[in-house]
CSV table of C-alpha atoms in Angstrom, one decimal:
chain,number,residue,atom,x,y,z
A,395,UNK,CA,0.7,2.5,-11.6
A,396,UNK,CA,4.3,2.5,-12.8
A,397,UNK,CA,6.8,5.4,-12.7
A,398,UNK,CA,9.9,5.1,-14.8
A,399,UNK,CA,12.9,7.1,-13.5
A,400,UNK,CA,15.6,6.6,-16.1
A,401,UNK,CA,18.9,8.2,-15.2
A,402,UNK,CA,22.3,8.6,-17.0
A,403,UNK,CA,23.8,7.1,-13.8
A,404,UNK,CA,22.1,3.7,-13.5
A,405,UNK,CA,22.6,3.7,-9.7
A,406,UNK,CA,20.0,6.5,-9.4
A,407,UNK,CA,17.4,5.1,-11.8
A,408,UNK,CA,14.5,2.8,-11.1
A,409,UNK,CA,11.1,1.5,-12.1
A,410,UNK,CA,8.6,2.0,-9.2
A,411,UNK,CA,5.3,0.1,-9.4
A,412,UNK,CA,2.3,0.7,-7.1
A,413,UNK,CA,-0.4,-1.9,-6.9
A,414,UNK,CA,-3.3,-2.4,-4.5
A,415,UNK,CA,-3.7,-5.8,-3.0
A,416,UNK,CA,-4.8,-7.4,0.3
A,417,UNK,CA,-6.1,-4.1,1.7
A,418,UNK,CA,-2.8,-2.2,1.2
A,419,UNK,CA,-0.6,-0.5,-1.4
A,420,UNK,CA,2.3,-2.7,-2.6
A,421,UNK,CA,5.3,-0.6,-3.5
A,422,UNK,CA,7.8,-2.5,-5.8
A,423,UNK,CA,11.1,-0.9,-6.8
A,424,UNK,CA,13.3,-2.4,-9.6
A,425,UNK,CA,16.8,-0.8,-9.9
A,426,UNK,CA,18.0,0.4,-13.4
A,427,UNK,CA,20.4,-1.8,-15.4
A,428,UNK,CA,22.9,0.2,-17.4
A,429,UNK,CA,22.4,3.3,-19.5
A,430,UNK,CA,18.8,4.3,-20.7
A,431,UNK,CA,18.0,2.5,-24.0
A,432,UNK,CA,18.0,4.8,-27.1
A,433,UNK,CA,16.8,2.1,-29.5
A,434,UNK,CA,13.1,1.3,-29.0
A,435,UNK,CA,13.7,-2.1,-30.5
A,436,UNK,CA,16.4,-3.0,-27.9
A,437,UNK,CA,15.1,-6.1,-26.1
A,438,UNK,CA,17.8,-6.2,-23.3
A,439,UNK,CA,16.2,-5.6,-19.8
A,440,UNK,CA,16.2,-2.0,-18.6
A,441,UNK,CA,15.5,-2.9,-15.0
A,442,UNK,CA,16.9,-5.6,-12.7
A,443,UNK,CA,14.1,-7.9,-11.6
A,444,UNK,CA,16.4,-10.1,-9.5
A,445,UNK,CA,17.2,-7.1,-7.2
A,446,UNK,CA,13.6,-5.9,-6.8
A,447,UNK,CA,12.3,-5.0,-3.4
A,448,UNK,CA,8.7,-5.0,-2.2
A,449,UNK,CA,7.1,-3.2,0.7
A,450,UNK,CA,3.4,-2.9,1.6
A,451,UNK,CA,1.7,0.2,3.0
A,452,UNK,CA,-1.3,-0.3,5.1
A,453,UNK,CA,-4.4,2.0,4.8
A,454,UNK,CA,-3.3,4.2,7.7
A,455,UNK,CA,0.1,4.8,5.9
A,456,UNK,CA,-1.7,5.5,2.6
A,457,UNK,CA,-4.0,8.0,4.4
A,458,UNK,CA,-0.9,9.7,5.9
A,459,UNK,CA,0.5,10.2,2.4
A,460,UNK,CA,-2.8,11.6,1.3
A,461,UNK,CA,-2.7,14.1,4.2
A,462,UNK,CA,0.3,15.8,2.5
A,463,UNK,CA,-1.6,16.1,-0.8
A,464,UNK,CA,-4.7,17.5,1.1
A,465,UNK,CA,-2.5,20.1,2.8
A,466,UNK,CA,-3.1,18.8,6.3
A,467,UNK,CA,0.6,18.1,6.8
A,468,UNK,CA,3.8,19.2,5.2
A,469,UNK,CA,5.6,15.9,5.3
A,470,UNK,CA,4.7,12.3,6.1
A,471,UNK,CA,7.4,9.6,7.0
A,472,UNK,CA,7.0,5.9,7.1
A,473,UNK,CA,9.9,4.4,9.0
A,474,UNK,CA,10.9,0.9,10.2
A,475,UNK,CA,14.0,-1.2,10.2
A,476,UNK,CA,13.2,-2.3,6.6
A,477,UNK,CA,12.2,1.0,5.0
A,478,UNK,CA,12.2,4.8,5.2
A,479,UNK,CA,9.7,6.5,2.9
A,480,UNK,CA,9.0,10.2,3.0
A,481,UNK,CA,6.5,12.4,1.1
A,482,UNK,CA,6.9,16.1,1.1
A,483,UNK,CA,5.7,19.1,-1.0
A,484,UNK,CA,8.4,20.7,-3.0
A,485,UNK,CA,6.3,23.3,-4.9
A,486,UNK,CA,2.7,24.4,-5.4
A,487,UNK,CA,1.9,21.2,-7.4
A,488,UNK,CA,5.0,19.2,-7.0
A,489,UNK,CA,5.9,16.5,-4.4
A,490,UNK,CA,8.9,14.3,-3.7
A,491,UNK,CA,8.6,10.7,-2.6
A,492,UNK,CA,12.0,9.6,-1.3
A,493,UNK,CA,13.8,7.2,1.0
A,494,UNK,CA,14.9,3.7,0.7
A,495,UNK,CA,13.8,0.0,1.0
A,496,UNK,CA,16.1,-2.7,2.4
A,497,UNK,CA,16.4,-6.1,0.8
A,498,UNK,CA,16.7,-9.2,2.9
A,499,UNK,CA,20.3,-9.6,1.8
A,500,UNK,CA,21.1,-6.2,3.3
A,501,UNK,CA,21.2,-4.1,0.1
A,502,UNK,CA,19.5,-0.8,0.2
A,503,UNK,CA,17.5,0.3,-2.8
A,504,UNK,CA,16.8,4.1,-3.1
A,505,UNK,CA,13.3,5.5,-3.7
A,506,UNK,CA,13.4,8.9,-5.4
A,507,UNK,CA,10.3,10.1,-7.3
A,508,UNK,CA,9.1,13.5,-8.3
A,509,UNK,CA,5.3,13.6,-8.5
A,510,UNK,CA,3.9,16.3,-10.8
A,511,UNK,CA,1.1,16.8,-13.3
A,512,UNK,CA,-0.4,13.5,-14.5
A,513,UNK,CA,1.8,11.4,-12.2
A,514,UNK,CA,0.7,13.4,-9.2
A,515,UNK,CA,-3.0,13.2,-10.1
A,516,UNK,CA,-2.8,9.4,-10.8
A,517,UNK,CA,-1.0,8.6,-7.6
A,518,UNK,CA,-3.4,10.7,-5.5
A,519,UNK,CA,-6.4,9.0,-7.1
A,520,UNK,CA,-4.7,5.6,-6.7
A,521,UNK,CA,-4.2,6.2,-3.0
A,522,UNK,CA,-7.8,7.4,-2.5
A,523,UNK,CA,-9.0,4.3,-4.3
A,524,UNK,CA,-6.8,1.9,-2.3
A,525,UNK,CA,-8.0,3.5,1.0
A,526,UNK,CA,-11.6,3.0,0.0
A,527,UNK,CA,-10.9,-0.6,-0.9
A,528,UNK,CA,-8.8,-1.2,2.2
A,529,UNK,CA,-11.6,0.0,4.5
A,530,UNK,CA,-14.3,-1.7,2.5
A,531,UNK,CA,-16.0,1.4,0.9
A,532,UNK,CA,-15.9,0.2,-2.7
A,533,UNK,CA,-19.6,-0.7,-2.8
A,534,UNK,CA,-22.3,1.9,-3.3
A,535,UNK,CA,-24.7,1.9,-0.4
A,536,UNK,CA,-27.6,3.5,-2.3
A,537,UNK,CA,-28.2,3.1,-6.0
A,538,UNK,CA,-29.2,6.8,-6.2
A,539,UNK,CA,-26.1,8.2,-4.4
A,540,UNK,CA,-22.5,7.6,-5.0
A,541,UNK,CA,-20.7,7.5,-1.7
A,542,UNK,CA,-17.1,8.5,-1.3
A,543,UNK,CA,-14.5,9.1,1.4
A,544,UNK,CA,-15.5,11.8,3.8
A,545,UNK,CA,-19.3,11.3,3.4
A,546,UNK,CA,-21.4,10.9,6.5
A,547,UNK,CA,-23.4,7.7,6.6
A,548,UNK,CA,-26.3,7.3,9.1
A,549,UNK,CA,-26.7,4.1,11.1
A,550,UNK,CA,-30.1,3.5,9.5
A,551,UNK,CA,-28.4,3.3,6.1
A,552,UNK,CA,-25.8,0.8,7.3
A,553,UNK,CA,-28.3,-1.7,8.7
A,554,UNK,CA,-28.4,-4.8,6.5
A,555,UNK,CA,-25.7,-3.6,4.1
A,556,UNK,CA,-23.3,-6.3,2.9
A,557,UNK,CA,-19.7,-5.0,2.6
A,558,UNK,CA,-17.4,-6.5,0.0
A,559,UNK,CA,-14.1,-5.6,-1.4
A,560,UNK,CA,-12.0,-7.1,-4.2
A,561,UNK,CA,-8.6,-8.4,-3.2
A,562,UNK,CA,-6.6,-6.9,-6.0
A,563,UNK,CA,-6.9,-3.7,-8.0
A,564,UNK,CA,-4.2,-2.3,-10.3
A,565,UNK,CA,-4.2,1.0,-12.3
A,566,UNK,CA,-2.4,0.5,-15.6
A,567,UNK,CA,-1.0,4.0,-16.0
A,568,UNK,CA,2.6,4.5,-17.1
A,569,UNK,CA,4.6,7.7,-16.9
A,570,UNK,CA,8.2,8.2,-17.8
A,571,UNK,CA,10.8,10.6,-16.4
A,572,UNK,CA,14.1,10.8,-18.1
A,573,UNK,CA,17.0,12.8,-16.7
A,574,UNK,CA,20.4,13.0,-18.4
């Protein structure tokens, strides 16, 4: 999943990419280079790949973000010496993912996304999917029932079940936010 946040001031713009790999959600932020392109044929890069920063959220952190979407908490923060990420509700169907990620060279790259409508739905579904994959719930246990997060599974059903999970999943959904 990719979210473009193009700004008139390039210091505030970014491309944020979410991918699921190795039982976690990989968050990649690429800072904006220069003014937003007005010509669709312009081939100059819009984002600085040499200054990108990557951070991985484990399934517990992804579940914490989902707790905000499910109304179980008003805010969830992920904090360490290398990152500060916060998700909070800003309206009835509007959320803000903000904070910063630190590069190894000491540079701080801001994270500032507004999640609404399609972006919100896609991100929530992506997190739910990554948690299911991270905990190994991607395989259906019974061909007549589709299992999902939150279902109760009896011990008799679990006997003899082989659990497998793919190592990489990516949702190819692109949304664009432009502010001038």
